[in-house]
PDB file of C-alpha atoms and ligand atoms in Angstrom:
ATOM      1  CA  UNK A   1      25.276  15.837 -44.480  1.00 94.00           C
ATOM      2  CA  UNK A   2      27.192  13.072 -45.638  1.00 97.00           C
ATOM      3  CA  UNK A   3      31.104  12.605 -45.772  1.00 98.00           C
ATOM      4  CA  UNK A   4      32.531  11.654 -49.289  1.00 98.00           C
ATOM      5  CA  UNK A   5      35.172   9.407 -50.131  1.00 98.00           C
ATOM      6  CA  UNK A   6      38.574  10.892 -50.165  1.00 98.00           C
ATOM      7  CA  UNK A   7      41.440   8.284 -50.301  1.00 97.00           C
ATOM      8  CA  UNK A   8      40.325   4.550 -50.671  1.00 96.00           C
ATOM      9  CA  UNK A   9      42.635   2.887 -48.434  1.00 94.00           C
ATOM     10  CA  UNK A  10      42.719  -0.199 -46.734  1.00 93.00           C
ATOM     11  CA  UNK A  11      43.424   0.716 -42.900  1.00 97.00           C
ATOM     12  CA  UNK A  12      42.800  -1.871 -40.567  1.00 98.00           C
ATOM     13  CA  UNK A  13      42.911   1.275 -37.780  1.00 98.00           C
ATOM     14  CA  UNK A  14      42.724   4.389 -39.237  1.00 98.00           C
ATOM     15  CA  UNK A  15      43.858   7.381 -36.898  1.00 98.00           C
ATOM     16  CA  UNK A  16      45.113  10.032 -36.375  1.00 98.00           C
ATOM     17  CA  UNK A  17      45.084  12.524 -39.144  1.00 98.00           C
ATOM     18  CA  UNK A  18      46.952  15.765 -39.372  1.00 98.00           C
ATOM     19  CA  UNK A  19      47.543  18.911 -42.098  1.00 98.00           C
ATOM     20  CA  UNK A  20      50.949  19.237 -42.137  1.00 97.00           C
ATOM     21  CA  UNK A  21      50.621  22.913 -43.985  1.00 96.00           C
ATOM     22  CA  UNK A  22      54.087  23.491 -44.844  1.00 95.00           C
ATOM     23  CA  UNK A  23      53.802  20.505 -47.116  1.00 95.00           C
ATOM     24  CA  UNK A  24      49.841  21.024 -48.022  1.00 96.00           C
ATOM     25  CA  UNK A  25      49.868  16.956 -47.368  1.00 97.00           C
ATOM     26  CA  UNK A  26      47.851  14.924 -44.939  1.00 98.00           C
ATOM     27  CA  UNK A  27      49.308  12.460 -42.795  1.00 98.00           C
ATOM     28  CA  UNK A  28      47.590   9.507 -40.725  1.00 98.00           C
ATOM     29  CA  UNK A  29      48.203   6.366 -39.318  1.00 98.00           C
ATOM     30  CA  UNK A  30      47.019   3.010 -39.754  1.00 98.00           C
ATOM     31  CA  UNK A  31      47.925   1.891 -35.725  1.00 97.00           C
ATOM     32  CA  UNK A  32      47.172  -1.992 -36.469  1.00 97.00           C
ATOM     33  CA  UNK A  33      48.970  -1.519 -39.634  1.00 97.00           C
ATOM     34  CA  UNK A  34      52.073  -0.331 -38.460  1.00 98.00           C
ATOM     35  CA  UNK A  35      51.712   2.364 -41.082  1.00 98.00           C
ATOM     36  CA  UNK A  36      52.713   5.883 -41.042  1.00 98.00           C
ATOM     37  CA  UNK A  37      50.480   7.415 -44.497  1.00 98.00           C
ATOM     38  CA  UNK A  38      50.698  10.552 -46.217  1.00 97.00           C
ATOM     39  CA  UNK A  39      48.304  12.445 -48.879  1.00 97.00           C
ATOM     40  CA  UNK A  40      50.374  14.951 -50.671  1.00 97.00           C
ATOM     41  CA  UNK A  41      47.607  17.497 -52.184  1.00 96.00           C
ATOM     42  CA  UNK A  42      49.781  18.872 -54.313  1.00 95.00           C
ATOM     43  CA  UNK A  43      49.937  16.305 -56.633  1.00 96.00           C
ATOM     44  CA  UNK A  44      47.328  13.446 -55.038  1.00 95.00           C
ATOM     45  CA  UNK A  45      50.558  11.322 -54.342  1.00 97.00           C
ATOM     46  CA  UNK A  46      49.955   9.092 -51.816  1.00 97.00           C
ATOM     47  CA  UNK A  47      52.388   6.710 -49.828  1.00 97.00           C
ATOM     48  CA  UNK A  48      52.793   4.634 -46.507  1.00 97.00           C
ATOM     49  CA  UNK A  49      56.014   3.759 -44.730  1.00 97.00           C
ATOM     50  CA  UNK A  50      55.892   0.566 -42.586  1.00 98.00           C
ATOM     51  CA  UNK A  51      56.609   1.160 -39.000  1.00 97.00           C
ATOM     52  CA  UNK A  52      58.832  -1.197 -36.871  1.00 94.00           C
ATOM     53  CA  UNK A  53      56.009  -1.492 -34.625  1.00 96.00           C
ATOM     54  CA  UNK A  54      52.424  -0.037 -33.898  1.00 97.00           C
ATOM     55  CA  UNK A  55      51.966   3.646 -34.191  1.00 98.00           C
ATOM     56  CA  UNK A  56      49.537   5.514 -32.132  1.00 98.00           C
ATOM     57  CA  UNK A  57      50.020   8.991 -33.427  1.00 98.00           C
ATOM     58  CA  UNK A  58      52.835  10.888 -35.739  1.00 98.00           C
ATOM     59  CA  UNK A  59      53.229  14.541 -35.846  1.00 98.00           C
ATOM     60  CA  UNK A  60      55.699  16.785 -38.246  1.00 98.00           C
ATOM     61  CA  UNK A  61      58.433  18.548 -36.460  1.00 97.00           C
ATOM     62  CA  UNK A  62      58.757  22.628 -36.932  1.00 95.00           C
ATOM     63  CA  UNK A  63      62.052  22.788 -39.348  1.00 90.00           C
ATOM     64  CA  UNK A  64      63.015  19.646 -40.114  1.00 77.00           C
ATOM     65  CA  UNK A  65      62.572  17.042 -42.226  1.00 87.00           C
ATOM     66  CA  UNK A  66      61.398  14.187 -39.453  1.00 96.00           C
ATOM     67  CA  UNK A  67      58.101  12.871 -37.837  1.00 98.00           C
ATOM     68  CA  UNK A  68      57.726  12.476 -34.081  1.00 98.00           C
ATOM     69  CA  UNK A  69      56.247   9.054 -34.382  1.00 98.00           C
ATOM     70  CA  UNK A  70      54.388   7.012 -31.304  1.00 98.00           C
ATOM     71  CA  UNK A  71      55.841   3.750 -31.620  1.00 98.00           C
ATOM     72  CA  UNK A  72      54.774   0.548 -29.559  1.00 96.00           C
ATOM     73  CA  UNK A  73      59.013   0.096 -29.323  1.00 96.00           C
ATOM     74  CA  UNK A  74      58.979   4.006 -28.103  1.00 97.00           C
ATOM     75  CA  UNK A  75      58.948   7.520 -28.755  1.00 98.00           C
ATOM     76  CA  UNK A  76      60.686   7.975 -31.967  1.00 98.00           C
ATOM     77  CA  UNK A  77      62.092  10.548 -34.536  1.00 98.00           C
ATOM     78  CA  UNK A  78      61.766   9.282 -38.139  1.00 98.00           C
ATOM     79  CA  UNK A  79      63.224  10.521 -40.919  1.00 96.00           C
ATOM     80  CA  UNK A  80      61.817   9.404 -44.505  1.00 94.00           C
ATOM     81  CA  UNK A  81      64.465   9.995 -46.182  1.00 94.00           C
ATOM     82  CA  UNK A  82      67.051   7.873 -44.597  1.00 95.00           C
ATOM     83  CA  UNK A  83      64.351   5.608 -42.732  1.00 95.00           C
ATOM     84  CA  UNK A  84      66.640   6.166 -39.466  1.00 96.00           C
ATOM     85  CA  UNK A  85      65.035   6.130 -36.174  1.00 97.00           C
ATOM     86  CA  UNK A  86      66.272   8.100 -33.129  1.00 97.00           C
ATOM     87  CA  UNK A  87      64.313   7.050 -29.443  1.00 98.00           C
ATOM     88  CA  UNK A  88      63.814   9.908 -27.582  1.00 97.00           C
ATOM     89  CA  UNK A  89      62.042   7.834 -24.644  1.00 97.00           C
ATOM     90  CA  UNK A  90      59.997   5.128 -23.976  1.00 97.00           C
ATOM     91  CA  UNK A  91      57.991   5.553 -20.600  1.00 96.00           C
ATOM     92  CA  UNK A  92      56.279   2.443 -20.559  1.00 95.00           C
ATOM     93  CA  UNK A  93      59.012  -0.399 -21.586  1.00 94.00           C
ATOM     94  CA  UNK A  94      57.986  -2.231 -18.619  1.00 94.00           C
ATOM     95  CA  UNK A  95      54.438  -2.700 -19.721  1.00 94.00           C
ATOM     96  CA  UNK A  96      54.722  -5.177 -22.919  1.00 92.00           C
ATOM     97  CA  UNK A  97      51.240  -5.278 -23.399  1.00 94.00           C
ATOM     98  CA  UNK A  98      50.267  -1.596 -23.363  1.00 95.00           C
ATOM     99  CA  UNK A  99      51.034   0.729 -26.984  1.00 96.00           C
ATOM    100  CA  UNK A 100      50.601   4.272 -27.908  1.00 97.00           C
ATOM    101  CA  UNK A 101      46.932   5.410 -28.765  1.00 97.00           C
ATOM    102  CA  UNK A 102      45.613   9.025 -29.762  1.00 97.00           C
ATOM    103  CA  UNK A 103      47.998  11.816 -30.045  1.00 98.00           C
ATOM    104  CA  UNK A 104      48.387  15.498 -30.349  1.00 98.00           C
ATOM    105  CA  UNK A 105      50.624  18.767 -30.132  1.00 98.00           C
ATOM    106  CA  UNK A 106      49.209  21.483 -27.830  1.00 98.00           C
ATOM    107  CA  UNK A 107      49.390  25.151 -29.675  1.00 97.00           C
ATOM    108  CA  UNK A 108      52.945  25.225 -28.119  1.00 97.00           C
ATOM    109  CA  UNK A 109      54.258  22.448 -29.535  1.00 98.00           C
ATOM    110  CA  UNK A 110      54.145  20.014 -27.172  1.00 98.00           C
ATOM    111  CA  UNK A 111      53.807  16.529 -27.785  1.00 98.00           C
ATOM    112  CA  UNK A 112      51.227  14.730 -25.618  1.00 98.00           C
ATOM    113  CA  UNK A 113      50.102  11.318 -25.993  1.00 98.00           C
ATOM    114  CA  UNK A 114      47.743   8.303 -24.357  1.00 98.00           C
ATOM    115  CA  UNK A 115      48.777   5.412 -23.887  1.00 98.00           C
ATOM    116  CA  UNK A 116      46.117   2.092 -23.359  1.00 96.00           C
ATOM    117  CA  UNK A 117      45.866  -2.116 -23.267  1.00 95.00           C
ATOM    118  CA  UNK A 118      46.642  -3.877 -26.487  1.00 94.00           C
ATOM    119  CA  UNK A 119      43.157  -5.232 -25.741  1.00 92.00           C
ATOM    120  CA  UNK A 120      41.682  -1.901 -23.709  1.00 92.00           C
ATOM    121  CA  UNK A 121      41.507  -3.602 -20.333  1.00 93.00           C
ATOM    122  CA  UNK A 122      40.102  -0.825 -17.862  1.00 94.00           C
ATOM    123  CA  UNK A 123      42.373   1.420 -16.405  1.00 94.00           C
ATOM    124  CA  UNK A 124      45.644   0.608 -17.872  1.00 96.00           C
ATOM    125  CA  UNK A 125      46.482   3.731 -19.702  1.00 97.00           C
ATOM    126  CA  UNK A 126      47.768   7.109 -18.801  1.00 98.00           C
ATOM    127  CA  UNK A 127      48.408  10.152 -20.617  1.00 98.00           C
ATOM    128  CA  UNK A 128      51.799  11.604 -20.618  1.00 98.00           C
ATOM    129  CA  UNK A 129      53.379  15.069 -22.366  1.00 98.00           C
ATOM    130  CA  UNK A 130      56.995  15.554 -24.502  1.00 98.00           C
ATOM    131  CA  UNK A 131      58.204  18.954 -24.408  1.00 97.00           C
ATOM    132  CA  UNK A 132      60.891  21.025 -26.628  1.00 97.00           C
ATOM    133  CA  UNK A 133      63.429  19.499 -24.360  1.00 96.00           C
ATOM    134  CA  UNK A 134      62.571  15.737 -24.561  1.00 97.00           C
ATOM    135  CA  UNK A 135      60.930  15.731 -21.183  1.00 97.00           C
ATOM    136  CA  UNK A 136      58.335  13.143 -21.115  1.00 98.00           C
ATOM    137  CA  UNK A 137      55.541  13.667 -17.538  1.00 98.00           C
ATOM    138  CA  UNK A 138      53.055  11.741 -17.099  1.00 98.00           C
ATOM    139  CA  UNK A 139      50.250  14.115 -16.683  1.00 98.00           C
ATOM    140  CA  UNK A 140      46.835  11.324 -16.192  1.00 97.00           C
ATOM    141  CA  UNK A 141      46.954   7.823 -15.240  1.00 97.00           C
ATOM    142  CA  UNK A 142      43.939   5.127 -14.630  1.00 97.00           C
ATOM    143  CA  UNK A 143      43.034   5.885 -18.099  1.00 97.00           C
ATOM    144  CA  UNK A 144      41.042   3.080 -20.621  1.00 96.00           C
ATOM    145  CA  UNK A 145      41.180   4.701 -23.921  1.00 97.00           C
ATOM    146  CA  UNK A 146      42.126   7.812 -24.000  1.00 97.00           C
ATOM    147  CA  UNK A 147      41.588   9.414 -27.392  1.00 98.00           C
ATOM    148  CA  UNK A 148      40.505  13.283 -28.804  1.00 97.00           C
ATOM    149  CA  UNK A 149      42.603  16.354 -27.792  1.00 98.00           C
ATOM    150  CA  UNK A 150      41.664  19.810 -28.537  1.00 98.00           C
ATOM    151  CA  UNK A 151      43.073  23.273 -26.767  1.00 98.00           C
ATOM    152  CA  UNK A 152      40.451  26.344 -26.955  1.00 98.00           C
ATOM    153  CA  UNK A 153      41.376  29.283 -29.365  1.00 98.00           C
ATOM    154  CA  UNK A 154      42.241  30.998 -26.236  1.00 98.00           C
ATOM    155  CA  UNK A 155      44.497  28.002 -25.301  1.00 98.00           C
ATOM    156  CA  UNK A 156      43.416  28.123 -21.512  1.00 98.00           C
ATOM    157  CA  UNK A 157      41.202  25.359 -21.597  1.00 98.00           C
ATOM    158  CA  UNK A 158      42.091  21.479 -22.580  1.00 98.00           C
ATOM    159  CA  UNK A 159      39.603  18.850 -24.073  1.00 98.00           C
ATOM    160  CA  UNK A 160      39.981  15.464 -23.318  1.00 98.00           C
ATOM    161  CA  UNK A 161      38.366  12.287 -24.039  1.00 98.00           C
ATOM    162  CA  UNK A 162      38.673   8.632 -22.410  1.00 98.00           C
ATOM    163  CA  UNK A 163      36.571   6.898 -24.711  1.00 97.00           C
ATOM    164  CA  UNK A 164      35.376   4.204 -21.962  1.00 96.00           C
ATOM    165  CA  UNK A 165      33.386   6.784 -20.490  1.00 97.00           C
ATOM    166  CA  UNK A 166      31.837   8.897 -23.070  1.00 98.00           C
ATOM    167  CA  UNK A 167      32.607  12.149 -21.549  1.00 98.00           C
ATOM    168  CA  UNK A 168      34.632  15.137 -23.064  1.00 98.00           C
ATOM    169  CA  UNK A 169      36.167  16.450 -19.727  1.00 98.00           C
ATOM    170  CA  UNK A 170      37.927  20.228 -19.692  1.00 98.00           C
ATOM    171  CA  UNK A 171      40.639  21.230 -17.566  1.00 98.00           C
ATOM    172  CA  UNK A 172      42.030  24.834 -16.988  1.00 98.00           C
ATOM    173  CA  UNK A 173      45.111  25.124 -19.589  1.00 98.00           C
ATOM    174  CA  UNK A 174      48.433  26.994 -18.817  1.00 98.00           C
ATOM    175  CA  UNK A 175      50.190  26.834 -22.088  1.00 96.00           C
ATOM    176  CA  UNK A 176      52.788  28.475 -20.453  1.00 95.00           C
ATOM    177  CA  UNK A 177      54.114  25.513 -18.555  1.00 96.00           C
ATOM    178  CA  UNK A 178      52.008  22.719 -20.114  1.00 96.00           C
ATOM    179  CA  UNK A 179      49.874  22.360 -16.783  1.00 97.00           C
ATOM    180  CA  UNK A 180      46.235  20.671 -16.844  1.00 97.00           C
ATOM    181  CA  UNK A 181      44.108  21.045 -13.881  1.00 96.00           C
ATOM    182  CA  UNK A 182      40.584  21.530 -12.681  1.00 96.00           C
ATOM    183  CA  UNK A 183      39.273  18.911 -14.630  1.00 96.00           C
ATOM    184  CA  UNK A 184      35.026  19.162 -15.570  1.00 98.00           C
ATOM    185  CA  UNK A 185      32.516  17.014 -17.950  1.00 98.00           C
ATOM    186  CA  UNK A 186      31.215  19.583 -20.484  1.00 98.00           C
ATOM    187  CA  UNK A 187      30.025  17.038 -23.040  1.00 98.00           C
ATOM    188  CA  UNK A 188      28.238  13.303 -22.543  1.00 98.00           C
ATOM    189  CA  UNK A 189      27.837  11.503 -25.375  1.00 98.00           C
ATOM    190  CA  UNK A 190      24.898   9.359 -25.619  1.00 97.00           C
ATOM    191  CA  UNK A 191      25.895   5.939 -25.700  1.00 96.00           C
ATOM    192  CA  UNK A 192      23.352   5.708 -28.789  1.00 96.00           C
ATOM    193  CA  UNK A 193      25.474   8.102 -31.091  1.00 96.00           C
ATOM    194  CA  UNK A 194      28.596   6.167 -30.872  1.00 97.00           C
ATOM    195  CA  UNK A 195      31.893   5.927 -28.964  1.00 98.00           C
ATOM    196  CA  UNK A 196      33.565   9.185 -28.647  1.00 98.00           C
ATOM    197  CA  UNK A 197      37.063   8.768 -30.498  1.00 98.00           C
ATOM    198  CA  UNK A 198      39.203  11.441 -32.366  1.00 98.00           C
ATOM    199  CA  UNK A 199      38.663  15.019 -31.683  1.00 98.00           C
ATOM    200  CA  UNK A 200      39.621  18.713 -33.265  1.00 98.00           C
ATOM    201  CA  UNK A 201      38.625  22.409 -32.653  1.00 98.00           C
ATOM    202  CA  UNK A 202      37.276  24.686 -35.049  1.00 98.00           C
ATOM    203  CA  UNK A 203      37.563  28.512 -36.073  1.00 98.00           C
ATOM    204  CA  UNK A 204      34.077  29.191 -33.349  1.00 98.00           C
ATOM    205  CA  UNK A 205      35.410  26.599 -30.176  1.00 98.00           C
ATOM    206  CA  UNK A 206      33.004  23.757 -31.351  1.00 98.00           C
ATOM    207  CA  UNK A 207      34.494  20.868 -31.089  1.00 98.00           C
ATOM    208  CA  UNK A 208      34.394  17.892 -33.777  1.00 98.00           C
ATOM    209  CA  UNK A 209      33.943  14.268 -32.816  1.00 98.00           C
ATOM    210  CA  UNK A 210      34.634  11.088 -34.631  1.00 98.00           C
ATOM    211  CA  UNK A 211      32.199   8.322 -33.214  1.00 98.00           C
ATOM    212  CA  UNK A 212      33.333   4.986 -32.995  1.00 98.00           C
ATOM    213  CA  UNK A 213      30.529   2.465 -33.888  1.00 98.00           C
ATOM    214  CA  UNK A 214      28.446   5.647 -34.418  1.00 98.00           C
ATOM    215  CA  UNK A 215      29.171   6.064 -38.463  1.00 98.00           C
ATOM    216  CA  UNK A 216      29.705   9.438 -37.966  1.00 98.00           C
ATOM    217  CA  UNK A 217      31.862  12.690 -36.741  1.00 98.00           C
ATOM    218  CA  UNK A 218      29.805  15.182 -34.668  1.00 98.00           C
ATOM    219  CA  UNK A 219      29.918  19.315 -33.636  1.00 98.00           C
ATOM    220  CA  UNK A 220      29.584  20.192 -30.263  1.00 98.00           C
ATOM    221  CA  UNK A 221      29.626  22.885 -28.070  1.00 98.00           C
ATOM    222  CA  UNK A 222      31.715  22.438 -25.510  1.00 98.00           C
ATOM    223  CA  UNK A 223      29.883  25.483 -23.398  1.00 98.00           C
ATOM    224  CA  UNK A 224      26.061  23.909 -23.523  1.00 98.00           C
ATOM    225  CA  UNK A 225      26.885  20.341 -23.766  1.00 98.00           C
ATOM    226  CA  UNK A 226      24.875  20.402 -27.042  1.00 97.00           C
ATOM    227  CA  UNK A 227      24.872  18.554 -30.553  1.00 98.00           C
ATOM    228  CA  UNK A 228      25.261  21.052 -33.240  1.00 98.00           C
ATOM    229  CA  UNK A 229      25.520  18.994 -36.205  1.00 97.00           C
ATOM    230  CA  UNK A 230      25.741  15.585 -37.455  1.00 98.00           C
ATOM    231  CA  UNK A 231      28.268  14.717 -40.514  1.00 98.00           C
ATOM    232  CA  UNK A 232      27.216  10.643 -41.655  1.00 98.00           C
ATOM    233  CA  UNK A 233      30.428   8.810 -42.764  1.00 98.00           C
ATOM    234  CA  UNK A 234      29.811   5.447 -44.845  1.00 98.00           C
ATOM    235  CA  UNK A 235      31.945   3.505 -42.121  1.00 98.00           C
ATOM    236  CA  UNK A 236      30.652   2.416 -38.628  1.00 98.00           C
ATOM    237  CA  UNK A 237      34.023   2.982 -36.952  1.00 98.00           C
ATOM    238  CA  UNK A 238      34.737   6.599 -36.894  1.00 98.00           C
ATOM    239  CA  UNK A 239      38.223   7.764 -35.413  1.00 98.00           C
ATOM    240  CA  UNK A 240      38.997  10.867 -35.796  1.00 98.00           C
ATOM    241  CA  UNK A 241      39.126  14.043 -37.731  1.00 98.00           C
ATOM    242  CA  UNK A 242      41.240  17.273 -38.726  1.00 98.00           C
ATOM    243  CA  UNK A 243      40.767  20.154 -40.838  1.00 98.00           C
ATOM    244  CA  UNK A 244      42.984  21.517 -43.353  1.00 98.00           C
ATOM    245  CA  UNK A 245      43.369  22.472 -47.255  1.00 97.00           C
ATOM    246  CA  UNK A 246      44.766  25.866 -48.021  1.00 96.00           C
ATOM    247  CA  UNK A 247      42.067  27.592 -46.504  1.00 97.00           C
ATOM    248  CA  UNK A 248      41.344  25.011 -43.211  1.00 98.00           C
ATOM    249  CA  UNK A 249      37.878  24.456 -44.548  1.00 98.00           C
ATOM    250  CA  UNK A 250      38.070  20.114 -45.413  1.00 98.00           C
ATOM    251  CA  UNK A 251      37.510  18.278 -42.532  1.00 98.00           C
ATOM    252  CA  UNK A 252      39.245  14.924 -42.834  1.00 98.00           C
ATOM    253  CA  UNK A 253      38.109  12.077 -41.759  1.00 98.00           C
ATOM    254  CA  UNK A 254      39.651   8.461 -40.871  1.00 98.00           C
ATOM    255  CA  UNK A 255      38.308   4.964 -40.137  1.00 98.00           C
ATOM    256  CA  UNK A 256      38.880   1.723 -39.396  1.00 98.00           C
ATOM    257  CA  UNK A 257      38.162  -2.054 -40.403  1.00 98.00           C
ATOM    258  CA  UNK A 258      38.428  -3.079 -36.807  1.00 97.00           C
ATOM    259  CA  UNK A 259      36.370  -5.095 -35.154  1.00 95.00           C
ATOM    260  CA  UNK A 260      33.772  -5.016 -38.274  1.00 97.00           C
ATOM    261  CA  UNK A 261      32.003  -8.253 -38.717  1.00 96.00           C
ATOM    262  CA  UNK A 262      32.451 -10.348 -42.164  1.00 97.00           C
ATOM    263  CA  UNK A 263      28.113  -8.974 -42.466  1.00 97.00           C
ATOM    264  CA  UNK A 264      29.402  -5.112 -41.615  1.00 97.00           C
ATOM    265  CA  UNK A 265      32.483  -4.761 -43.821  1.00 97.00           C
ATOM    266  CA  UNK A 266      30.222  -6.357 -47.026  1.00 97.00           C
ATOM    267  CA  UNK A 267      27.941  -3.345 -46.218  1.00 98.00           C
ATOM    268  CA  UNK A 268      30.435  -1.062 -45.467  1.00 98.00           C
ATOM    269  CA  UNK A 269      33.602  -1.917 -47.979  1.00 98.00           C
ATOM    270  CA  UNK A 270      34.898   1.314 -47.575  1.00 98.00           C
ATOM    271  CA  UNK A 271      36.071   0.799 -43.910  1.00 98.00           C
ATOM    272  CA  UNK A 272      39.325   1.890 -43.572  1.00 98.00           C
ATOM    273  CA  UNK A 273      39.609   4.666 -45.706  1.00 98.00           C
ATOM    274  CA  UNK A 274      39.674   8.446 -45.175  1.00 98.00           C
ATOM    275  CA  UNK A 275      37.050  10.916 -46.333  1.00 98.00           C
ATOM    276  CA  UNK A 276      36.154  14.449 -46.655  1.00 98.00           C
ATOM    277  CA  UNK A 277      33.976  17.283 -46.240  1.00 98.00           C
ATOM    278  CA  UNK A 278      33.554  20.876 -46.446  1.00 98.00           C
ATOM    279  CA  UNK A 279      31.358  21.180 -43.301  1.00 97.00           C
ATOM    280  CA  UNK A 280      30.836  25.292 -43.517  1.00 97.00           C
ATOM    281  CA  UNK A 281      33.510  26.317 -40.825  1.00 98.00           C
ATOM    282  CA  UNK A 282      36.595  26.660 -40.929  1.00 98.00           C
ATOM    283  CA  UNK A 283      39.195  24.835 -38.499  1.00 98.00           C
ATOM    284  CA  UNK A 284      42.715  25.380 -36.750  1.00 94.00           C
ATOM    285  CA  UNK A 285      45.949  24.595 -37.660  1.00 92.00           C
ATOM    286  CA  UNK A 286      47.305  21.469 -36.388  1.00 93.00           C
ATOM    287  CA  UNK A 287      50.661  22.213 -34.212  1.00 96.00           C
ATOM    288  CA  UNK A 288      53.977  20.702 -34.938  1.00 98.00           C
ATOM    289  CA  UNK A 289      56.642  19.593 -32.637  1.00 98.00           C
ATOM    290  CA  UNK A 290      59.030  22.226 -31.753  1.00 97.00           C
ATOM    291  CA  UNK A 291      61.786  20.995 -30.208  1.00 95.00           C
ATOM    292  CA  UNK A 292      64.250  23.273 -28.685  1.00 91.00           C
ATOM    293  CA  UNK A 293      67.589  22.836 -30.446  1.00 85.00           C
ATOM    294  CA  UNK A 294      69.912  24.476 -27.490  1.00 84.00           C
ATOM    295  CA  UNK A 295      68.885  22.193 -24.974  1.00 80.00           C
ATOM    296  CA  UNK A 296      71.449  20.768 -22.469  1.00 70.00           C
TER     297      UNK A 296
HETATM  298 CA1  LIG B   1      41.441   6.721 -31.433  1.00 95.51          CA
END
């Protein structure tokens, strides 16, 4: 199977995609870029809104007409239509050299969120969660890259991947209270199949893997450690991956220009753009921020 071109962009580092349903649009990043893109499938409209800094992840919130963006300045609400910011919190000011990498919403609504070394020095990056009441805990720390999120369908388990060390680890999920513990390796990704990047659930509990370096996103089952299926994406550096269209069943996919040589990018010119597939299963709804609008 082979992923086909979707939107021919020029992302320098691709990320993060996510179906924003309400608005039957598509919305990534480009972190390097500083740009916050959108795919409106309406009407094929797209657009990009320069960032005042490098963005890790963005997320729609639930009833209102903002973004929670992960900004290297912060934590942000942006709103589009009057380009204001608002910070909600910036846990690690003190660390100039660190940004915002993967994020995610859990089924709740909470916002959580990796942080890692401009230049992925070992170690440096934790993982923190943002809850309806602008709470930010830091929930992992001695992190490299941490990168894919995905909750079960049951959401009592939690997938997790630091890309440094090619493992998708699960911990025990109370969605409750937003607690991770128990932690376990249920998948190890052969170093020959590419970095283990972005990562969604679909409609069965497989989960779906962009590979960095690997030119391709991956199922797996998270319950045998097995590779189900292998989707081949015209761009060596994979990111990540989310389903949506009306009926969940596209899987989009984004990568990057990053770190291709002048030899790689002439073979590969479109690096950097996103692309598509109807894999034959359908996927879940990605979350958006709910923030809860009576608290003190
Ligand atoms: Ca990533």
């Amino acid at each position: 199977m082979q992923a086909d071109l979707f939107i021919q962009s020029d992302n320098v580092l691709g990320e993060g995609p996510v179906w924003d349903a309400n608005q039957h649009s598509l919305l990534w990043v480009d972190i390097e870029g500083k740009l916050l893109c959108f795919c409106d499938l309406n009407t094929g409209d797209v657009a990009q809104i320069e960032m005042d800094s490098r963005i890790g992840a963005a997320v729609p919130v639930e009833g209102g007409e903002a973004y929670l963006v992960a900004l290297q300045s912060g934590l942000k609400f942006y709103k589009p239509k009057t380009g204001a910011y608002q910070l909600i919190s910036d846990p690690e000011k003190h660390l100039v050299s660190n940004r915002f990498n993967d994020g995610k919403c859990d089924p709740t609504g909470r916002f959580w969120v990796g942080t890692m070394d401009l230049t992925a020095k070992q170690s440096k990056g934790s993982l923190y969660c943002l809850d309806a009441d602008l709470n930010v805990a830091k929930k992992l720390d001695d992190l490299s890259i941490p990168n894919g999120m995905a909750w079960s369908l049951d959401h009592r388990k939690m997938y997790f991947i630091d890309s440094a060390t090619y493992q998708v680890v699960c911990f025990d999920y109370d969605a409750e209270t937003g607690k991770n513990k128990n932690s376990h390796i249920v998948i190890q990704v052969p170093e020959s199949h590419g970095i283990p990047d972005g990562m969604c659930i679909d409609s069965e509990d497989m989960l779906w893997i962009a590979h960095w370096g690997g030119g391709n996103v991956s199922r797996w089952n998270p319950f045998t450690g097995e590779l189900l299926q292998k989707v081949d994406v015209p761009a060596p550096h994979v990111t990540s991956c989310c389903f949506g269209g009306k009926r969940l069943d596209i899987l989009f996919i984004t990568t990057a220009k990053y770190g291709l040589s002048e030899e790689q990018l002439e073979q590969f010119p479109l690096s950097g753009s996103v692309f598509h597939i109807k894999p034959g299963v359908k996927g879940c709804v990605s979350p958006y921020f709910k923030l809860n609008k009576n608290r003190k």
